[in-house]
Tab-separated table of C-alpha atoms in Angstrom:
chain	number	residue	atom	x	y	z
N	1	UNK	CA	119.526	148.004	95.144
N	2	UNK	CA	116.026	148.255	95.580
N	3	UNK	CA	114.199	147.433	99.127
N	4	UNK	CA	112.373	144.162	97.753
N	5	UNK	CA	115.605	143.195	96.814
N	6	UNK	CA	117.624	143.575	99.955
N	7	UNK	CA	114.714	141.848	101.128
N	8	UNK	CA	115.168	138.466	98.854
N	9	UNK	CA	118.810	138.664	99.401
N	10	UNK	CA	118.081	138.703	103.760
N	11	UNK	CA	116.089	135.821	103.120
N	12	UNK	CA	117.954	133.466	101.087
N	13	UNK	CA	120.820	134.073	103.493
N	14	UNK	CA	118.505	132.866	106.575
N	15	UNK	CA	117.191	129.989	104.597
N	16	UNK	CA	120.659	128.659	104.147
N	17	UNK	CA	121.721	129.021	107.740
N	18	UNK	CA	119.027	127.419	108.700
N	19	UNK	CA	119.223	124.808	106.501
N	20	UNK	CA	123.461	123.860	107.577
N	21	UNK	CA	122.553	123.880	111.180
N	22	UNK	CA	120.381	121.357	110.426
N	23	UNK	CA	123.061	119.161	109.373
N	24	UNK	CA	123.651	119.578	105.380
N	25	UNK	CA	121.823	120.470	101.684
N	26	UNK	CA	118.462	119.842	101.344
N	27	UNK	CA	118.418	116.399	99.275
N	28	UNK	CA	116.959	117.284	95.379
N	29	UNK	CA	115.922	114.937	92.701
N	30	UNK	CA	119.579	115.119	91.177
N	31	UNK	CA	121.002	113.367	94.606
N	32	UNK	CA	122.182	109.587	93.568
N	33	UNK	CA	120.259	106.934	95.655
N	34	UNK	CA	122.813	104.488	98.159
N	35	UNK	CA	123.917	101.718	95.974
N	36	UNK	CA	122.051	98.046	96.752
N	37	UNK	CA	123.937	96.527	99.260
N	38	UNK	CA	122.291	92.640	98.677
N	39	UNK	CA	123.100	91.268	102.501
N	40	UNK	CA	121.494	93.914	103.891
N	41	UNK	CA	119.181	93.225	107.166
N	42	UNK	CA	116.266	95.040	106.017
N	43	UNK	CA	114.581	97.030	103.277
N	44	UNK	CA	115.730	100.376	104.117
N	45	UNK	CA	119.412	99.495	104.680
N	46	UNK	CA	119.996	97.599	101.657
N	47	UNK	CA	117.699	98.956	98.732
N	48	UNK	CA	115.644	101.684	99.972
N	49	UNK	CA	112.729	100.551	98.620
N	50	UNK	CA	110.400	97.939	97.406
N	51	UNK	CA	110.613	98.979	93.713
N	52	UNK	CA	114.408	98.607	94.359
N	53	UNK	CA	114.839	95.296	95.952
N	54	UNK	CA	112.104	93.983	93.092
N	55	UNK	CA	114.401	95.314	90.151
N	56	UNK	CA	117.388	93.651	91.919
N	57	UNK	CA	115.743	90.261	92.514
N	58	UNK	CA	114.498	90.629	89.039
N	59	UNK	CA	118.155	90.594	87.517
N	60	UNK	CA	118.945	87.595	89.552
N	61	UNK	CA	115.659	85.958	87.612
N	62	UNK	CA	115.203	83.081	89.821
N	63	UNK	CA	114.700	81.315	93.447
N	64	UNK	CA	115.657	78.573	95.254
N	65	UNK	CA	113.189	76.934	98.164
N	66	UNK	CA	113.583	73.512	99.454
N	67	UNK	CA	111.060	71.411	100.800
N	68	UNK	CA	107.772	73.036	100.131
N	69	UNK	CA	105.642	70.535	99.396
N	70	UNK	CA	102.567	72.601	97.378
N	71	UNK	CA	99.685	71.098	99.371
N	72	UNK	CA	101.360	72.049	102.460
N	73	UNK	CA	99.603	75.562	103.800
N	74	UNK	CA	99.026	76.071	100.182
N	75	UNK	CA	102.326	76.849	99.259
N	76	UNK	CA	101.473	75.585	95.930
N	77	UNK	CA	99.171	78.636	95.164
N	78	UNK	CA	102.056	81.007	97.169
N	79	UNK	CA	104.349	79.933	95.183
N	80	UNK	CA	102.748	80.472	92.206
N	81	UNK	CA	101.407	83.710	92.983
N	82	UNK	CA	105.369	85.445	93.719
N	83	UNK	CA	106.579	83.770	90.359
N	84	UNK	CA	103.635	85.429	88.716
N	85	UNK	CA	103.640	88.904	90.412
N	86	UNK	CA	107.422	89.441	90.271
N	87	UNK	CA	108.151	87.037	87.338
N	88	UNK	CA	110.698	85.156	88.913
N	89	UNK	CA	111.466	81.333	88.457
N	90	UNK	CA	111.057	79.499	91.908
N	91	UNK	CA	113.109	76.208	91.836
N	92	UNK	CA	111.551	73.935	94.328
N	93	UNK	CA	113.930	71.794	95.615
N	94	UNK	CA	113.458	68.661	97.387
N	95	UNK	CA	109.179	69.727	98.317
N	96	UNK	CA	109.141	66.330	101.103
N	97	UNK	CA	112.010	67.206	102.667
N	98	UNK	CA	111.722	68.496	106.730
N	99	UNK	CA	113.780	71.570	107.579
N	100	UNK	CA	116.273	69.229	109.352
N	101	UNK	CA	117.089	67.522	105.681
N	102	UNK	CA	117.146	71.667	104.130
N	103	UNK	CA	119.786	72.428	106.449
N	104	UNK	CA	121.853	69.440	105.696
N	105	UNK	CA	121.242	68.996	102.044
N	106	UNK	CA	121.941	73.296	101.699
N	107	UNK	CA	125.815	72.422	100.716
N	108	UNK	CA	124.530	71.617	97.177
N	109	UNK	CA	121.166	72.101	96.911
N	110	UNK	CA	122.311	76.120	97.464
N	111	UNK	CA	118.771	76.974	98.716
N	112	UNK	CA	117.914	80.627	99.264
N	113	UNK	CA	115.842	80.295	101.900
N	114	UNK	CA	114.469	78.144	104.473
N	115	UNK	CA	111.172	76.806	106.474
N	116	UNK	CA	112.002	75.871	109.636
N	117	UNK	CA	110.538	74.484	112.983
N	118	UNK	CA	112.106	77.086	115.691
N	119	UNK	CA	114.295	74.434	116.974
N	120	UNK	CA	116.215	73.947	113.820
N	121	UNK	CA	116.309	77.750	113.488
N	122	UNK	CA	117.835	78.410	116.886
N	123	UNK	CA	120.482	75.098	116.478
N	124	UNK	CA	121.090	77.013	112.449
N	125	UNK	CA	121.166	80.621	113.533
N	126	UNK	CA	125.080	80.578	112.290
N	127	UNK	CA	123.597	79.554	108.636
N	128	UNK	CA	121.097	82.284	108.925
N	129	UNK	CA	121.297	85.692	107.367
N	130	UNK	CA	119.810	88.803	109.229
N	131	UNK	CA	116.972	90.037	107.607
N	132	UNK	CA	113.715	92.202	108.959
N	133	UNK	CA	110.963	92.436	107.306
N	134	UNK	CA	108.084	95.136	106.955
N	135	UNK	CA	105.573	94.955	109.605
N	136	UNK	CA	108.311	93.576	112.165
N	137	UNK	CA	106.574	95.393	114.529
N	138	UNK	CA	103.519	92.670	113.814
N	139	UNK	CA	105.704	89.740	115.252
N	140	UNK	CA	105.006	88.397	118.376
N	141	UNK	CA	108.564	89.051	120.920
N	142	UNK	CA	108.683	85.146	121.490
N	143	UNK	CA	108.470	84.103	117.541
N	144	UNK	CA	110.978	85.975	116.590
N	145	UNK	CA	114.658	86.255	116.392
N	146	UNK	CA	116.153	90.051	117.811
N	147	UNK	CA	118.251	90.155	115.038
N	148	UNK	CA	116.078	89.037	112.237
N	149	UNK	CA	117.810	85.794	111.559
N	150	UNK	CA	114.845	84.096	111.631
N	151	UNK	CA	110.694	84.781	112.431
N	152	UNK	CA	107.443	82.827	112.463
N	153	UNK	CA	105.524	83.179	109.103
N	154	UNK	CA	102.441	80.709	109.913
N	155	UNK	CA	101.445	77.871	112.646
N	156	UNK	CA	98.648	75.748	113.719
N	157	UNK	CA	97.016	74.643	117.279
N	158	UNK	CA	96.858	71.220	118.327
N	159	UNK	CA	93.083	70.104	117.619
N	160	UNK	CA	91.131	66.645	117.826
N	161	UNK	CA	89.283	66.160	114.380
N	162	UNK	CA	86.243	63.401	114.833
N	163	UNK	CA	84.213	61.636	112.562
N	164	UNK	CA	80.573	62.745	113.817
N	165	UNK	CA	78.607	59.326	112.738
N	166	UNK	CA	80.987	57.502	115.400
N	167	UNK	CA	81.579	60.003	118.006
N	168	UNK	CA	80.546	62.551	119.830
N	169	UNK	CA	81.959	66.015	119.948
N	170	UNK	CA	85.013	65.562	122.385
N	171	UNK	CA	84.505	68.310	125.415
N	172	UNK	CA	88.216	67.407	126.215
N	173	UNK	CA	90.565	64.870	125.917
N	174	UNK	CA	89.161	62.635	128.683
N	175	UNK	CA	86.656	61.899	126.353
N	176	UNK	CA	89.028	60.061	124.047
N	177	UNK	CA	88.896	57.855	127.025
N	178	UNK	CA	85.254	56.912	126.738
N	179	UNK	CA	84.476	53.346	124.909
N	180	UNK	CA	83.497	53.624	121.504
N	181	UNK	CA	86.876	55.977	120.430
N	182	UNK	CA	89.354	54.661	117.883
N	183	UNK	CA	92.492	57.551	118.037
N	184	UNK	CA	95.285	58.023	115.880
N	185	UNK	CA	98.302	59.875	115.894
N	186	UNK	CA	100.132	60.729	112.651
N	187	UNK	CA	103.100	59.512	113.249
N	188	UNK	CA	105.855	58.398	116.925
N	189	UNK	CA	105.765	61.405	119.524
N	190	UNK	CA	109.257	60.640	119.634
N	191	UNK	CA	110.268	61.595	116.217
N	192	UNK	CA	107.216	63.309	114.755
N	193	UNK	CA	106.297	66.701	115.782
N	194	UNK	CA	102.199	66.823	115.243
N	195	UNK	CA	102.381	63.426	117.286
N	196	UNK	CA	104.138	64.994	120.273
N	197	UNK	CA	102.135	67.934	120.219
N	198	UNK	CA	99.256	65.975	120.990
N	199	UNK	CA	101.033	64.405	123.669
N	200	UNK	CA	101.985	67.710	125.098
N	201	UNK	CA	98.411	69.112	124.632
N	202	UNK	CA	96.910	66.229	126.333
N	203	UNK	CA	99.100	67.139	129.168
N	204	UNK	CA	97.970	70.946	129.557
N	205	UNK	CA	96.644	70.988	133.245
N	206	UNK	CA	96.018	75.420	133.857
N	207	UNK	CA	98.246	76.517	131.001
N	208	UNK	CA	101.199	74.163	132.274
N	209	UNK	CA	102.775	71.377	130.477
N	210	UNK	CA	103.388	68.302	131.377
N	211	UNK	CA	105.581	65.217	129.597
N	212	UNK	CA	105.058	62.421	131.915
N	213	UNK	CA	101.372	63.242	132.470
N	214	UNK	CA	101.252	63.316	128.375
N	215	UNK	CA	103.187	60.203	128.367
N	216	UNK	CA	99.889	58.567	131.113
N	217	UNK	CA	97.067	59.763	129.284
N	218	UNK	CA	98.403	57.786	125.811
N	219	UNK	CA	99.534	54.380	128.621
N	220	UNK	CA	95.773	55.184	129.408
N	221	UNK	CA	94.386	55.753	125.833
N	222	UNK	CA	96.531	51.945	124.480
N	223	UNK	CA	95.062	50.473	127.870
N	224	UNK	CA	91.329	51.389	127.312
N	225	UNK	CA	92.053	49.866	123.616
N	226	UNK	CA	91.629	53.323	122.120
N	227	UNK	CA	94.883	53.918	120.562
N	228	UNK	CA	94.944	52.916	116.954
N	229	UNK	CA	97.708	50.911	116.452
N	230	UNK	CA	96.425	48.186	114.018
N	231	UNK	CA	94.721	48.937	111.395
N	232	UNK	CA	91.133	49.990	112.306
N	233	UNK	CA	89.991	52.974	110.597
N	234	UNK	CA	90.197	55.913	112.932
N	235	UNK	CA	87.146	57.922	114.369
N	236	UNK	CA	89.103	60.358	116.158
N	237	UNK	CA	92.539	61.837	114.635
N	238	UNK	CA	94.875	64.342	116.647
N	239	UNK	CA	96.644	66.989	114.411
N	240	UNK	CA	97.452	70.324	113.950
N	241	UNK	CA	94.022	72.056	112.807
N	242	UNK	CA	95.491	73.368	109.576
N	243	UNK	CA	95.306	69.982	108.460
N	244	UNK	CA	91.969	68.402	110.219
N	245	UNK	CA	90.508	71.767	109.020
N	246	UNK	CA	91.470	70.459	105.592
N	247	UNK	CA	90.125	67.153	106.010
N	248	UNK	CA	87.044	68.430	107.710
N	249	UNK	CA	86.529	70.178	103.524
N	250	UNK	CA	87.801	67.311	101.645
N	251	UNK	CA	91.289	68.314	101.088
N	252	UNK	CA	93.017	65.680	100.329
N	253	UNK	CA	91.082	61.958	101.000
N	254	UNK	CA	89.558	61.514	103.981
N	255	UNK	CA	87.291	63.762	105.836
N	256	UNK	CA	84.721	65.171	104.113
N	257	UNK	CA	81.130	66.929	105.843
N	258	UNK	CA	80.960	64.254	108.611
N	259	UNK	CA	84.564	65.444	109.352
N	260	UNK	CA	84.302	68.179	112.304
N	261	UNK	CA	87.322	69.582	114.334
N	262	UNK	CA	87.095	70.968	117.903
N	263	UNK	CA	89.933	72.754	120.176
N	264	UNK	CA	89.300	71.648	124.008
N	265	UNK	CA	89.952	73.298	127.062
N	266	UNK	CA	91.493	76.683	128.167
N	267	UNK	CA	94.802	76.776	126.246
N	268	UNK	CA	96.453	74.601	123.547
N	269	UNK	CA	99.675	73.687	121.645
N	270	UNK	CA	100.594	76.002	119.356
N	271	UNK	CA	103.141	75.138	117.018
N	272	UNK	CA	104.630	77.990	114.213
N	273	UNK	CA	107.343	77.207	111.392
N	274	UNK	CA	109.567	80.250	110.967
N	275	UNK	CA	111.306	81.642	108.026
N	276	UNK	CA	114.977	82.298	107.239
N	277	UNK	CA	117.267	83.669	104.481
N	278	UNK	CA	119.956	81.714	103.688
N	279	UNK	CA	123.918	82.984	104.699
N	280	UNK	CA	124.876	81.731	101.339
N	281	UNK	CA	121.824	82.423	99.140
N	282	UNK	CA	122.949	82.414	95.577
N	283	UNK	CA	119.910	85.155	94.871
N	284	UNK	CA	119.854	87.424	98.060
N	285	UNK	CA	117.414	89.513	96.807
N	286	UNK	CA	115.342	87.182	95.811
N	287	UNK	CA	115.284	86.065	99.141
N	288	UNK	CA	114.440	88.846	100.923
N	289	UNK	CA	111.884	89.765	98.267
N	290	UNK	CA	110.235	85.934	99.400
N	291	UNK	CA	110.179	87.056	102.839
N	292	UNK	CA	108.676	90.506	102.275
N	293	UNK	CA	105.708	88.482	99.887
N	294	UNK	CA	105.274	85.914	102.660
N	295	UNK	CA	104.407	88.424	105.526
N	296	UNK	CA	102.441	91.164	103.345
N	297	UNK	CA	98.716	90.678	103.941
N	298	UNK	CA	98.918	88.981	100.533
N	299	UNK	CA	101.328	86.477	101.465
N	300	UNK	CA	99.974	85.921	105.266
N	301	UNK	CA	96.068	85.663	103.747
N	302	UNK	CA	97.578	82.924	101.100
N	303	UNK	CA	98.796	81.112	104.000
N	304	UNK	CA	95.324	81.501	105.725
N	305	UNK	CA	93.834	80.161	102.503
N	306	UNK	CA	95.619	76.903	103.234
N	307	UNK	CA	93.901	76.865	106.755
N	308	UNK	CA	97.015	78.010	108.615
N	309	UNK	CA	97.293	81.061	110.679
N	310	UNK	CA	98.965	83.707	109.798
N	311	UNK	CA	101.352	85.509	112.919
N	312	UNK	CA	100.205	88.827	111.661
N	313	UNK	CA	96.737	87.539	111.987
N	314	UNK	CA	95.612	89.796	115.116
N	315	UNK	CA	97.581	93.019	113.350
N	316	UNK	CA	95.494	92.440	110.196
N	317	UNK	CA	92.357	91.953	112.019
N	318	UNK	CA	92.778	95.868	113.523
N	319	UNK	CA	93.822	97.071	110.099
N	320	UNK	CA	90.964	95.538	108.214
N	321	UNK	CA	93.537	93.504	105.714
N	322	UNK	CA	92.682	89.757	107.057
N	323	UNK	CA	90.356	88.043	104.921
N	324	UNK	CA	87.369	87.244	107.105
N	325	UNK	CA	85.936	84.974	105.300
N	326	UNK	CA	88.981	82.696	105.129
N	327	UNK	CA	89.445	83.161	108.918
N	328	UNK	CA	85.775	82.462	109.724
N	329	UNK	CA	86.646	78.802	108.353
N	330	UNK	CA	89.419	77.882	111.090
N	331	UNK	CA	87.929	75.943	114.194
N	332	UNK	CA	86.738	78.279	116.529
N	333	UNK	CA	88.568	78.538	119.951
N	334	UNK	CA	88.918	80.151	123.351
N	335	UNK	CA	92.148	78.169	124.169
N	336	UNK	CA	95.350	80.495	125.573
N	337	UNK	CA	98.215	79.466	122.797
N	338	UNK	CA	100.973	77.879	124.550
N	339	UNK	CA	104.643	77.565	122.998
N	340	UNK	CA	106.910	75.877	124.522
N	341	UNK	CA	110.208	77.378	124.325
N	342	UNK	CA	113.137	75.107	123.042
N	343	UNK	CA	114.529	74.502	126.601
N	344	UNK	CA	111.098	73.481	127.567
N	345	UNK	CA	110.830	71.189	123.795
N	346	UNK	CA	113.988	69.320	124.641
N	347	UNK	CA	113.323	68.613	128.390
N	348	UNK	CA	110.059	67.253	127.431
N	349	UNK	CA	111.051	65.130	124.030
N	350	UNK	CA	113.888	63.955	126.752
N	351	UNK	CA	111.105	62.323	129.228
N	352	UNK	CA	108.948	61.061	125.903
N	353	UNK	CA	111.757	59.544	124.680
N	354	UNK	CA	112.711	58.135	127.970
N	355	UNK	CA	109.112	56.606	128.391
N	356	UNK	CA	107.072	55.913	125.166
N	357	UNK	CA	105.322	52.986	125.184
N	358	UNK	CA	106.682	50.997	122.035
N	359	UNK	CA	104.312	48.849	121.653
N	360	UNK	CA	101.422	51.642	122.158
N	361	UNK	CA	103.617	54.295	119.940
């Protein structure tokens, strides 16, 4: 035995020491992946990888959603875009129903997955299956679930859009007070969630909420004869600003170039719907696959498109991935976001409830 070949023979013997003490065989391209495992809470645990979970939801062929209406955040063009990149079949079930309707029709509709307000989430979590995404790390602590079961996708700040041949550019909401303002609210605070976050906004004294004060400012707003309640076309309208911002470009009816949106004060409403997989999702990978689309930058920019903002929107900002010309279009604010937690929703739809004007709602 030659020298060199002691040599070889020293060395291979090291290697595989080495290589048991640090806890088994090297893996080689022979090794069998983990099979699928289709409930699994996130990517790595169940498929391993994105090429994996797309040729599982591609044997299941389609998708069930339930009340996505397509000219809500642009869901339409969402939509359309994972049926086209994956080839998948979306089903859309029931587009004008409200999340509280998806979890009650879900016995036989059999949707896969869900969009929710968090309150409806947090009541649901038992109909919720875990499931983190990629970029989990993006998600804001207070918009998500721990376990996954459910996490904000996209959301909108409470904003007063204006018609700017009537009005003036409110500097706050004590301008709504002013003669001359015709205000509208789309819909009862007491059942309609855009309507009581304007109430709650309204109320925003140094980043605090307050119902009853809400509750005064709209008594005030009916008693100065501001508070559209018959009829009159509005010149002031109080909505989220994914949806003035739409009006303010034409999309849908009214609105148009005269249309301008504004964001008063130091902080705001914020409101975000969250996402959720199904417990009984006839196509769990489907489902997960929706919620991976929905938070890449794809996904969250699609969302922007449709004048809502994305959660990842700061993240994508630092990596360069946000489109800035869609975000240049959403009403420019200073306002401090403020989301009221559900204890905090309930006491105040409690007190709203409680003291609503009828005849001014």
């Amino acid at each position: 035995m030659t020298a060199r070949t002691r040599f070889a023979i020293a060395t291979a013997v090291v290697l595989a020491t080495a290589i048991t003490g640090c806890g088994g065989a090297p893996a080689t391209e022979g090794t069998p992946l983990p099979p699928v495992k289709l409930q699994a809470a996130s990517l790595e645990e169940g498929f391993t990888s994105m090429e994996r979970l797309v040729e599982a939801a591609r044997k299941e062929g389609s998708l069930n959603v339930v009340g996505l209406s397509r000219d809500w955040v642009n869901y339409g063009e969402v939509i359309d875009a994972f049926s086209d990149e994956y080839g998948i079949e979306v089903k859309e079930l029931e587009p004008g129903a409200g999340g509280r309707r998806a979890i009650e029709a879900a016995g036989h509709l059999k949707p896969d997955v869900f969009d929710l307000s968090l309150e409806v989430a947090v009541a649901e979590a038992d109909s919720l299956a875990p499931y983190k995404v990629r970029g989990w790390q993006d998600l804001p602590d207070h918009l998500k679930d721990h376990s996954g079961k459910w996490y904000a996708a996209y959301g909108g700040y409470m904003s007063i859009g204006y018609d700017a041949r009537r009005v003036a550019a409110p500097a706050s909401y004590a301008d709504l007070l002013k003669p001359g303002h015709a205000v509208w609210l789309p819909g009862d605070p007491r059942r309609n969630a855009a309507a009581f976050g304007a109430v709650m906004s309204a109320s925003l004294r140094g980043g605090r909420a307050d119902a009853e004060r809400g509750v005064e400012f709209f008594d005030d707003l009916a008693a100065a004869g501001n508070l559209v309640t018959d009829g009159r076309p509005p010149s002031v309208v109080l909505d989220w600003d994914f949806l003035n911002a739409a009006r303010a470009a034409g999309e849908p009816g009214a609105g148009g170039p005269d249309w301008k949106v504004v964001i008063p004060g130091d902080a705001v409403i914020a409101s975000y719907h969250v996402q959720a997989v199904s417990a009984a999702a006839p196509h769990p990978a489907a489902a997960r696959l929706w919620q991976e689309f929905l938070f890449s930058d794809r996904g969250q920019n699609l969302f922007l498109k449709g004048y809502a903002r994305p959660v990842r929107m700061e993240a994508m900002r630092m990596n360069g991935t946000l489109d800035a010309e869609l975000a240049a279009r959403l009403p420019a604010t200073k306002a401090r976001p403020v989301v009221l937690t559900v204890p905090e929703t309930d006491a105040a739809k409690t007190v709203v409830t409680r003291e609503w004007d009828r005849d001014a709602g």
